[in-house]
Amino acid sequence: MSALSGLDPDAAEPERTSGVPDPTAPLTATGNLRRRLAVSRVLEIAAVAAAVLAVGVFFFVVYAVAERGLGAISFHFLTSDPNLVDVGAGGIAPAIVGSAIIVALATAIAMPLGVLIALFLIEYAGNSTGRVVRLVLDLMNGLPTVVVAFMVYGLIVLGTKTESGYAASIALAIIMLPLIARSSHQVLLLVPGSLREAADALGVSRWRTVVGVILPSALGGIVTATILAAARAAGESAPLIILDSLVIGEVVHINPLHGLAAMPLTVFNYLETGTPAAVSQAWGTALVLMALILAANVGARVFLARNRSRLGL
Amino acid sequence: MSVTVRPGGRPGGRQSGGRAGSTGDRVLFGLCAFAGLVAIVVLAEVIYQVISGASPAISRFGLGFIWHTAWKPNLFVFGAGEMLEATLVTSFMALILAAPLGIAIGLFLSMLAPRRVRTVIGPLVEMLAAIPSVVLGLWGVIVLAPFVQSTIEPFLHSVLGFIPIFGPPQTTGLSVFTAGLVLTIMVVPIIASLSRDLFLAVPRELQDGAEALGATRWEVIRGVVLPTTTSGVIAACLLGLGRALGEAVAVALVIGGGSTIHSSVFDPGTSAAARIINEIESLDNKLHLDSLFYLALILLVIGVLTNLAAQAIARSVGGQQAMLIR
């Protein structure tokens, strides 16, 4: 058995020769066992150190952004338009509104499609069809975001000759789709079979079972998956730079058929500008963006945990 | 915490009537099938658009584009060689650093940490992946790069300087090396959470058996846990690599934008995705755009290939691939 291959072949040997073990000997490891325990201990500590390092980097990044961003943030910063003359005196209201619109539109496209795909996998797809759809989702999930953005660029921007918020929304929707579909699929698999059987026994038709029983009991997980995907999309910057960056964004716009300002774009552009005032604005925007995304992540996890304990999963 | 999903018998076909139900049933089936079709069409459209956008550049430069190193938009000369080199160097550096770290964290979260610690540390590591790449890039430029330039690069140069890879540090700290570090931060949480799920799925009896034979913690890990999950862990690393290969904005910000191949990782460079981000808004001519599309096509091919390889390896043991995609 391969389980034994990892064991030290010498391990069984030491101090056997004396025959009867000394019953008064203290129960401490000696010799070879001591070495093996030491090796194990060292590697356990290394694993703990790796975890501490990752968590440390996380907190260090969060701290660095918070430390530099807090100075820039004020009510004025959040609610006013950028000031093109005196950059440091401006705000990021158009970027907040634009980000919200772009992500909301992307979610509105991706969530229904994602849930329907998950339902298709659960309810209808045969073995081979299901395999094809799952493979397609996995490949979509593995596409670099710049590639997705180029698809939309070829499809929309080259045709209309303008960059726009809705082009960015479509790219973000394509990025979100596999995330929502895969997670919803996993959640739907967890719906207890007894619920279906109860509905069947009552003679409920399939679509009523799906709409009235299966989807409601999976709703918590689906909402969580959607929030996580939306949070991921809100932080994406490559599609925005490729599809929606010819924006001045001096005032709040809400029409996604035109260019919309967005927070990741604002961070990128202010950083490229490079003056101290602009970089300070970039930190402020980065803090707002990161705080929103991390809050969405924490919220989704808490929501899922409560939902799970309610369902007794 | 993590729930192993065992897809049992497919619930479809439970009704003897099949699809010939009421209107509602047919509408639901239609919607679901339509959504499945949309996914397939979108992927096909991505491939089609990128290939058709790149086709003028493909017919002009052929496959030579991949290794030619000159990139002079104003002279209509384009070659991806230096960018692909930078892409590969940064991504593999990230993989080499992130794989042991991520696997160690996965082991910690699945086998070593008490439950309470696990439920705190696990989400924190995953939140590292939630930090937007542009924020990580900003942090990389202003916080990490100066530190790398003043501390890490001189140290590595003085210790390992006899290897040409570790040349003298440059002035800004914006370098291939810094880009690799930023990518490492992005890849570690991916490998960590995927490998944690794999380790948690290792049958408890095997571990108990090894422990009953007197194996230490590490011997259980080396003798039981790692051998039974090898292919899944490799697949997880490949998925992390795929993420690193396609990352654009964070790399564009910290890699520094040099345009020649250097032997030293402390020199600036430009990766393929970073080049796209830097130049998409300042196109010199149509061929310039076509060449950027060609770069995107190369990234598409690399992305699809790493993904397929990960799937194939994960499937080779069977059963584990369901765990791989969260």
XYZ file of C-alpha atoms in Angstrom:
639
model
C 0.000 0.000 0.000
C 1.343 3.345 -0.943
C 0.435 4.628 2.483
C 3.440 2.806 3.851
C 5.919 4.184 1.339
C 6.161 7.424 3.280
C 7.126 5.730 6.489
C 10.721 5.531 7.431
C 11.870 1.943 6.908
C 14.146 2.227 9.922
C 11.297 3.311 12.118
C 10.370 -0.084 13.460
C 13.885 -1.209 14.222
C 15.508 0.687 17.080
C 15.944 -0.748 20.546
C 14.117 -3.937 19.782
C 17.110 -6.070 20.592
C 16.813 -5.790 24.358
C 13.741 -7.999 24.346
C 11.550 -6.820 27.187
C 10.916 -3.059 27.159
C 11.782 -1.244 30.310
C 8.424 -0.435 31.973
C 9.920 2.403 33.961
C 11.263 4.211 30.896
C 9.808 7.703 30.465
C 7.339 8.089 27.573
C 9.446 10.435 25.541
C 10.551 9.957 21.966
C 14.156 9.001 21.526
C 16.532 8.409 18.665
C 14.930 7.968 15.290
C 11.412 8.763 16.398
C 12.675 11.969 17.899
C 14.193 12.943 14.563
C 10.975 12.120 12.723
C 8.904 14.149 15.134
C 11.337 17.036 14.783
C 11.061 16.906 10.981
C 7.277 16.847 11.265
C 7.326 19.737 13.700
C 9.555 21.874 11.476
C 7.355 21.308 8.432
C 4.191 22.016 10.401
C 5.715 25.283 11.512
C 6.594 26.047 7.893
C 2.972 25.520 6.890
C 1.803 27.791 9.698
C 4.361 30.367 8.583
C 3.019 30.243 5.016
C -0.509 30.902 6.256
C 0.712 33.711 8.502
C 2.603 35.198 5.555
C -0.475 35.204 3.301
C -2.699 36.713 5.971
C 0.052 39.197 6.802
C 0.313 40.306 3.186
C -3.464 40.702 3.063
C -3.515 42.915 6.131
C -0.446 44.805 4.968
C -2.090 45.666 1.633
C -5.343 46.632 3.333
C -3.470 48.730 5.880
C -1.338 50.438 3.243
C -4.392 51.356 1.172
C -6.368 52.477 4.221
C -3.506 54.544 5.594
C -2.987 56.438 2.355
C -6.597 56.510 1.237
C -8.265 57.726 4.420
C -6.646 61.130 4.063
C -8.287 61.663 0.690
C -11.744 60.506 1.679
C -14.380 62.944 2.820
C -18.049 63.499 2.182
C -17.007 66.000 -0.454
C -14.731 63.391 -2.111
C -17.551 60.884 -2.373
C -20.222 63.241 -3.624
C -18.606 65.765 -5.941
C -17.273 65.741 -9.472
C -13.572 65.651 -10.317
C -11.851 68.990 -10.457
C -9.770 69.154 -13.624
C -7.878 72.268 -12.524
C -7.144 71.439 -8.912
C -7.126 67.629 -8.934
C -6.814 67.291 -5.169
C -10.025 69.245 -4.563
C -12.186 66.990 -6.737
C -14.283 63.941 -5.976
C -15.203 60.635 -7.527
C -18.999 60.728 -7.666
C -19.141 59.948 -11.420
C -16.891 56.939 -10.915
C -19.010 55.542 -8.071
C -22.230 56.000 -10.036
C -20.655 54.649 -13.234
C -19.238 51.571 -11.506
C -22.621 50.870 -9.944
C -24.397 51.118 -13.290
C -21.855 49.009 -15.186
C -21.820 46.255 -12.559
C -25.613 46.311 -12.107
C -26.100 45.919 -15.851
C -23.557 43.083 -15.988
C -25.285 41.347 -13.070
C -28.677 41.766 -14.707
C -27.319 39.954 -17.777
C -25.246 37.297 -16.052
C -27.435 36.251 -13.119
C -30.522 34.997 -14.997
C -28.384 33.307 -17.631
C -26.114 31.749 -15.019
C -28.988 30.388 -12.946
C -30.730 29.054 -16.058
C -27.538 27.306 -17.149
C -27.256 25.742 -13.701
C -30.888 24.611 -13.929
C -30.213 23.218 -17.387
C -27.300 21.193 -16.008
C -29.401 19.905 -13.098
C -32.736 19.302 -14.746
C -32.271 18.624 -18.412
C -28.745 18.057 -19.633
C -27.830 14.477 -20.417
C -24.378 13.205 -19.610
C -22.708 14.323 -22.816
C -24.541 17.656 -23.127
C -23.796 18.406 -19.505
C -20.141 17.655 -20.045
C -19.972 20.025 -23.010
C -21.675 22.863 -21.132
C -19.474 22.376 -18.082
C -16.361 22.340 -20.253
C -17.497 25.555 -21.937
C -18.039 27.174 -18.526
C -14.602 26.068 -17.352
C -12.952 27.421 -20.482
C -14.824 30.716 -20.127
C -13.688 30.884 -16.532
C -10.083 30.422 -17.647
C -10.143 33.119 -20.331
C -7.878 36.077 -19.586
C -10.007 39.167 -19.060
C -8.192 41.028 -21.829
C -9.295 38.338 -24.272
C -12.951 38.727 -23.251
C -12.563 42.476 -23.590
C -11.139 42.082 -27.102
C -14.108 39.987 -28.134
C -16.462 42.789 -27.106
C -14.106 45.306 -28.722
C -14.373 43.477 -32.039
C -18.111 42.987 -31.675
C -19.209 46.420 -30.478
C -16.500 49.056 -30.347
C -15.203 48.465 -33.874
C -18.790 48.544 -35.124
C -20.048 51.605 -33.294
C -16.690 53.422 -33.269
C -17.281 54.544 -29.703
C -16.418 53.115 -26.342
C -19.266 52.736 -23.941
C -20.407 51.580 -20.549
C -22.604 48.827 -21.897
C -19.702 47.288 -23.832
C -17.865 47.030 -20.513
C -21.001 45.577 -18.907
C -21.182 42.832 -21.517
C -17.532 41.920 -20.985
C -18.052 41.831 -17.211
C -21.171 39.709 -17.693
C -19.117 37.172 -19.654
C -16.589 37.125 -16.808
C -19.355 36.676 -14.212
C -21.369 34.065 -16.104
C -19.225 30.975 -15.419
C -18.757 31.998 -11.773
C -22.511 32.279 -11.168
C -23.382 29.204 -13.203
C -20.828 26.927 -11.518
C -21.656 28.055 -7.978
C -25.419 27.884 -8.588
C -24.937 24.404 -9.974
C -23.131 23.343 -6.798
C -25.876 24.872 -4.653
C -28.662 23.215 -6.638
C -26.930 19.856 -6.213
C -27.247 20.344 -2.456
C -31.023 20.725 -2.534
C -32.293 17.664 -0.659
C -33.837 15.040 -2.907
C -36.667 14.633 -0.410
C -38.000 18.059 -1.401
C -38.270 16.991 -5.027
C -39.820 13.700 -4.080
C -42.396 15.439 -1.907
C -43.323 17.695 -4.818
C -43.457 14.706 -7.149
C -45.677 12.801 -4.769
C -48.105 15.706 -4.784
C -48.178 15.570 -8.558
C -46.628 19.013 -9.002
C -45.458 19.685 -12.541
C -41.767 20.089 -13.100
C -41.647 23.812 -13.717
C -43.685 24.434 -10.587
C -41.320 22.227 -8.615
C -38.375 24.227 -9.933
C -39.898 27.645 -9.378
C -41.706 26.900 -6.137
C -39.450 24.426 -4.352
C -35.973 24.055 -5.787
C -35.061 27.665 -6.534
C -36.357 29.048 -3.199
C -34.394 26.496 -1.206
C -31.247 27.293 -3.197
C -31.819 31.025 -3.218
C -29.355 31.824 -0.441
C -26.486 30.135 -2.239
C -27.405 31.687 -5.563
C -27.522 35.165 -4.062
C -24.157 34.578 -2.397
C -22.637 33.431 -5.679
C -24.037 36.476 -7.458
C -22.691 38.889 -4.848
C -19.240 37.309 -5.030
C -19.252 37.444 -8.825
C -20.425 41.057 -8.824
C -17.677 41.950 -6.361
C -15.138 40.324 -8.645
C -16.541 42.227 -11.647
C -16.521 45.538 -9.787
C -12.760 45.239 -9.338
C -11.978 44.264 -12.927
C -10.058 46.975 -14.674
C -8.757 45.500 -17.934
C -12.154 45.381 -19.707
C -12.867 48.947 -18.630
C -9.537 50.191 -19.913
C -10.077 48.497 -23.258
C -13.794 49.206 -23.700
C -14.705 52.259 -21.684
C -11.713 54.460 -21.093
C -12.288 57.357 -23.498
C -14.145 59.085 -20.717
C -13.423 62.392 -19.149
C -15.982 61.786 -16.433
C -16.206 65.363 -15.217
C -19.831 65.048 -14.234
C -22.133 62.200 -13.306
C -23.463 60.320 -16.330
C -25.990 57.555 -16.118
C -26.461 56.528 -19.748
C -24.536 53.296 -20.403
C -24.741 53.877 -24.159
C -22.024 56.470 -23.657
C -18.772 56.163 -21.811
C -19.110 55.895 -18.056
C -16.511 56.688 -15.456
C -15.682 53.794 -13.119
C -13.621 53.392 -9.987
C -10.963 50.980 -11.336
C -10.477 53.324 -14.296
C -10.138 56.290 -11.985
C -7.441 54.536 -9.949
C -5.569 53.572 -13.111
C -5.804 56.996 -14.739
C -4.827 58.971 -11.645
C -1.867 56.658 -11.095
C -0.773 57.148 -14.699
C -1.054 60.916 -14.221
C 1.435 60.570 -11.423
C 1.294 63.965 -9.719
C 1.095 63.798 -5.900
C -2.481 65.151 -5.852
C -3.568 62.645 -8.490
C -1.910 59.726 -6.697
C -3.632 60.773 -3.479
C -6.951 60.677 -5.347
C -6.006 57.222 -6.668
C -5.450 55.968 -3.114
C -8.773 57.396 -1.987
C -10.611 55.750 -4.876
C -8.752 52.475 -4.308
C -9.816 52.487 -0.657
C -13.474 53.076 -1.524
C -13.377 50.332 -4.166
C -11.548 47.831 -1.963
C -13.763 48.544 1.051
C -16.908 47.955 -1.005
C -15.545 44.716 -2.478
C -14.297 43.323 0.824
C -17.568 44.291 2.514
C -19.489 42.452 -0.207
C -17.264 39.405 0.327
C -17.724 39.408 4.093
C -21.438 40.037 3.723
C -21.855 37.179 1.259
C -19.993 34.772 3.545
C -21.976 35.754 6.622
C -25.207 35.477 4.653
C -24.227 32.032 3.390
C -23.256 30.817 6.863
C -26.571 31.936 8.364
C -28.453 30.454 5.458
C -26.625 27.157 5.806
C -27.264 26.868 9.511
C -30.933 27.681 8.885
C -31.162 24.852 6.362
C -29.137 22.604 8.615
C -26.546 21.863 5.962
C -17.305 23.682 6.394
C -16.723 22.556 2.865
C -19.318 20.129 1.665
C -18.338 17.351 -0.660
C -20.810 17.170 -3.476
C -21.820 13.754 -4.593
C -23.920 14.024 -7.675
C -26.137 11.017 -7.326
C -28.595 9.813 -9.910
C -29.570 12.650 -12.191
C -33.013 13.846 -11.207
C -34.002 14.380 -14.830
C -36.290 11.782 -16.287
C -38.026 11.258 -12.991
C -41.318 12.095 -14.616
C -42.440 9.407 -16.980
C -43.968 12.052 -19.251
C -40.502 13.556 -19.916
C -40.590 16.855 -21.757
C -44.080 16.537 -23.121
C -45.537 18.271 -20.078
C -47.503 21.469 -19.767
C -46.692 24.761 -21.426
C -44.835 25.833 -18.306
C -42.578 22.821 -18.546
C -41.809 23.526 -22.155
C -41.103 27.213 -21.475
C -38.735 26.322 -18.643
C -36.937 23.786 -20.788
C -36.707 26.302 -23.618
C -35.228 28.967 -21.354
C -32.701 26.598 -19.827
C -31.622 25.173 -23.162
C -31.358 28.707 -24.541
C -29.086 29.722 -21.665
C -26.877 26.693 -22.218
C -26.690 27.571 -25.893
C -25.779 31.176 -25.065
C -22.754 29.978 -23.103
C -21.541 27.910 -26.054
C -22.193 30.718 -28.545
C -20.386 33.270 -26.374
C -17.271 31.112 -26.160
C -17.373 30.503 -29.924
C -17.846 34.228 -30.490
C -14.849 35.055 -28.297
C -12.686 32.711 -30.338
C -14.111 33.972 -33.642
C -13.780 37.676 -32.845
C -10.219 37.379 -31.607
C -9.131 35.308 -34.607
C -10.862 37.587 -37.112
C -9.433 40.684 -35.426
C -5.966 39.169 -35.572
C -6.200 37.771 -39.090
C -4.612 40.764 -40.908
C -1.641 40.541 -38.549
C -1.530 36.763 -38.896
C -1.438 36.924 -42.680
C 1.237 39.617 -42.584
C 3.587 38.219 -39.941
C 2.691 34.541 -39.763
C 3.925 32.491 -36.869
C 7.172 34.493 -36.837
C 5.274 37.091 -34.841
C 5.613 34.825 -31.833
C 9.405 34.981 -31.625
C 10.343 38.200 -33.431
C 11.356 40.787 -30.894
C 10.942 44.153 -32.599
C 7.820 46.174 -31.698
C 7.845 49.449 -33.619
C 4.253 50.562 -34.299
C 5.264 53.610 -36.326
C 7.349 51.451 -38.676
C 4.687 48.735 -39.034
C 7.031 46.224 -37.402
C 5.508 43.987 -34.769
C 6.811 40.942 -32.933
C 5.722 39.421 -29.653
C 8.971 37.761 -28.607
C 10.030 40.019 -25.745
C 6.510 40.276 -24.381
C 5.953 36.550 -24.359
C 9.310 36.113 -22.667
C 8.281 38.578 -19.958
C 4.872 36.902 -19.663
C 6.443 33.491 -19.212
C 9.154 34.678 -16.805
C 6.733 36.549 -14.529
C 4.145 33.765 -14.582
C 6.574 30.952 -13.879
C 8.250 32.976 -11.173
C 4.819 33.434 -9.611
C 4.141 29.723 -9.978
C 7.453 28.696 -8.413
C 6.861 30.972 -5.424
C 3.120 30.427 -5.100
C 2.940 26.656 -5.489
C 4.808 25.715 -2.283
C 3.189 28.570 -0.364
C -0.297 27.749 -1.583
C 0.075 24.019 -0.971
C 1.465 24.679 2.512
C -1.493 26.940 3.284
C -3.854 24.299 1.904
C -2.259 21.733 4.221
C -2.476 24.111 7.149
C -6.149 24.832 6.533
C -7.138 21.228 5.954
C -4.997 19.232 8.371
C -3.180 21.334 10.934
C -5.348 24.235 11.982
C -8.005 23.820 14.652
C -11.507 24.361 13.331
C -11.848 27.838 14.790
C -8.567 29.038 13.324
C -9.493 27.470 10.011
C -12.797 29.323 9.737
C -10.982 32.614 10.231
C -7.800 32.089 8.210
C -9.463 30.364 5.244
C -11.740 33.279 4.332
C -8.905 35.760 4.943
C -6.675 33.951 2.449
C -9.514 33.911 -0.051
C -10.090 37.624 0.501
C -6.533 38.163 -0.712
C -7.849 37.062 -4.100
C -10.693 39.557 -3.835
C -8.408 42.597 -3.762
C -8.856 44.238 -7.180
C -5.846 43.910 -9.447
C -5.659 47.643 -10.028
C -5.468 48.231 -6.262
C -2.769 45.592 -5.972
C -0.990 47.314 -8.848
C -1.207 50.684 -7.121
C 0.183 49.146 -3.951
C 2.861 47.409 -6.024
C 4.026 50.637 -7.642
C 4.091 52.830 -4.562
C 4.743 50.496 -1.624
C 6.224 47.235 -2.905
C 8.488 48.449 -5.714
C 10.597 50.863 -3.627
C 10.981 48.184 -0.946
C 12.007 45.599 -3.543
C 14.442 48.043 -5.088
C 16.065 49.056 -1.817
C 16.061 45.727 0.022
C 15.251 42.515 -1.824
C 17.033 43.177 -5.114
C 20.373 44.296 -3.573
C 20.270 41.285 -1.247
C 19.603 38.789 -4.029
C 22.190 40.508 -6.228
C 24.862 40.298 -3.562
C 24.139 36.658 -2.725
C 23.245 35.243 -6.130
C 24.725 37.911 -8.385
C 27.008 35.401 -10.108
C 23.879 34.114 -11.884
C 23.077 36.602 -14.655
C 19.359 36.464 -13.798
C 20.043 38.462 -10.650
C 21.701 41.515 -12.171
C 22.189 44.892 -10.516
C 18.986 46.596 -9.300
C 17.567 49.426 -11.385
C 16.478 52.797 -10.068
C 12.717 52.421 -9.691
C 12.067 48.875 -8.579
C 9.528 48.533 -11.396
C 10.771 45.278 -12.841
C 9.953 41.806 -14.060
C 10.812 40.593 -10.562
C 8.308 42.939 -8.873
C 5.637 41.897 -11.370
C 6.345 38.273 -10.476
C 5.896 39.073 -6.788
C 2.565 40.803 -7.404
C 1.400 37.832 -9.481
C 2.482 35.527 -6.652
C 0.139 37.391 -4.317
C -2.681 36.861 -6.802
C -1.976 33.169 -7.392
C -1.367 31.972 -3.801
C -5.017 32.186 -2.704
C -6.157 30.297 -5.804
C -3.774 27.382 -5.219
C -4.409 27.479 -1.462
C -8.180 27.194 -1.603
C -8.212 24.620 -4.404
C -5.629 22.400 -2.723
C -7.362 22.742 0.653
C -10.537 21.332 -0.892
C -8.526 18.470 -2.387
C -6.829 17.633 0.917
C -10.148 17.713 2.759
C -11.469 15.097 0.341
C -8.714 12.588 1.170
C -10.424 9.659 2.927
C -10.048 9.895 6.670
C -9.474 6.113 6.980
C -6.263 6.263 4.966
C -4.865 8.944 7.242
C -6.011 7.121 10.363
C -4.416 3.949 9.072
C -1.069 5.628 8.567
C -1.279 7.255 11.980
C -2.082 3.909 13.580
C 1.087 2.547 12.018
C 3.019 5.231 13.844
C 3.420 7.831 11.131
C 4.018 11.405 12.216
C 1.882 14.266 10.872
C 4.363 14.992 8.114
C 4.658 11.306 7.207
C 0.884 11.097 6.869
C 0.992 14.120 4.583
C 3.900 12.860 2.522
C 2.826 9.247 2.409
C -0.951 9.509 2.111
C -2.316 12.985 1.489
C 0.050 14.252 -1.191
C 0.217 11.020 -3.251
C -3.575 10.731 -3.419
C -3.989 14.353 -4.501
C -0.952 14.854 -6.751
C -2.855 15.284 -9.993
C -5.417 17.603 -8.435
C -2.697 19.766 -6.927
C -0.911 19.961 -10.282
C -4.188 20.984 -11.895
C -4.684 23.655 -9.232
C -1.199 25.004 -9.950
C -1.992 25.075 -13.681
C -5.169 27.059 -13.030
C -3.106 29.491 -10.974
C -0.564 29.695 -13.780
C -3.351 30.437 -16.263
C -4.504 33.292 -14.084
C -0.983 34.706 -13.925
C -0.425 34.417 -17.677
C -3.507 36.477 -18.456
C -3.253 39.121 -15.752
C -2.969 42.525 -17.358
C -3.422 45.627 -15.270
C -1.420 44.852 -12.145
C 1.477 43.682 -14.309
C 1.188 46.675 -16.629
C 1.561 48.965 -13.629
C 4.560 47.344 -11.940
C 6.589 45.753 -14.739
C 8.099 49.042 -15.814
C 7.636 48.982 -19.568
C 11.040 48.151 -20.979
C 11.108 46.918 -24.540
C 14.078 44.627 -24.928
C 14.880 41.192 -23.598
C 17.111 41.392 -20.555
C 18.866 38.577 -18.820
C 18.209 40.143 -15.417
C 14.785 39.932 -13.796
C 15.533 43.222 -12.037
C 15.207 45.082 -15.335
C 11.875 46.390 -16.575
C 9.945 44.555 -19.262
C 6.481 44.341 -20.779
C 4.219 41.325 -20.769
C 1.757 40.623 -23.571
C -1.313 41.560 -21.549
C 0.434 44.652 -20.191
C 1.280 45.759 -23.743
C -2.393 45.537 -24.676
C -3.401 47.652 -21.697
C -0.705 50.231 -22.352
C -1.316 50.707 -26.068
C -4.991 50.052 -26.744
C -5.809 53.737 -26.276
C -2.912 55.092 -28.302
C -3.058 53.148 -31.542
C -0.724 54.303 -34.307
C -2.402 52.478 -37.165
C -4.748 49.662 -38.052
C -1.948 47.103 -38.086
C -1.109 48.127 -34.526
C -4.628 47.132 -33.418
C -4.422 43.919 -35.451
C -1.160 43.041 -33.716
C -2.714 43.662 -30.302
C -5.498 41.297 -31.361
C -2.780 38.786 -32.298
C -1.349 39.133 -28.790
C -4.827 38.534 -27.377
C -5.137 35.459 -29.589
C -1.865 34.083 -28.204
C -3.154 34.711 -24.669
C -6.423 32.998 -25.604
C -4.591 29.924 -26.887
C -2.356 29.790 -23.797
C -5.374 30.243 -21.508
C -7.397 27.503 -23.181
C -4.434 25.117 -23.271
C -3.543 25.524 -19.579
C -7.197 25.067 -18.690
C -7.592 21.945 -20.808
C -4.361 20.545 -19.395
C -5.627 21.165 -15.866
C -8.896 19.410 -16.663
C -7.156 16.460 -18.275
C -4.801 16.000 -15.336
C -7.582 16.383 -12.791
C -9.734 13.902 -14.650
C -6.931 11.377 -14.885
C -7.612 10.399 -11.273
C -11.309 10.925 -11.697
C -13.814 12.293 -9.294
C -11.612 15.166 -8.237
C -12.356 17.587 -11.009
C -15.707 18.384 -9.469
C -13.814 19.796 -6.513
C -11.613 21.949 -8.643
C -13.996 24.544 -9.855
C -15.695 26.436 -7.123
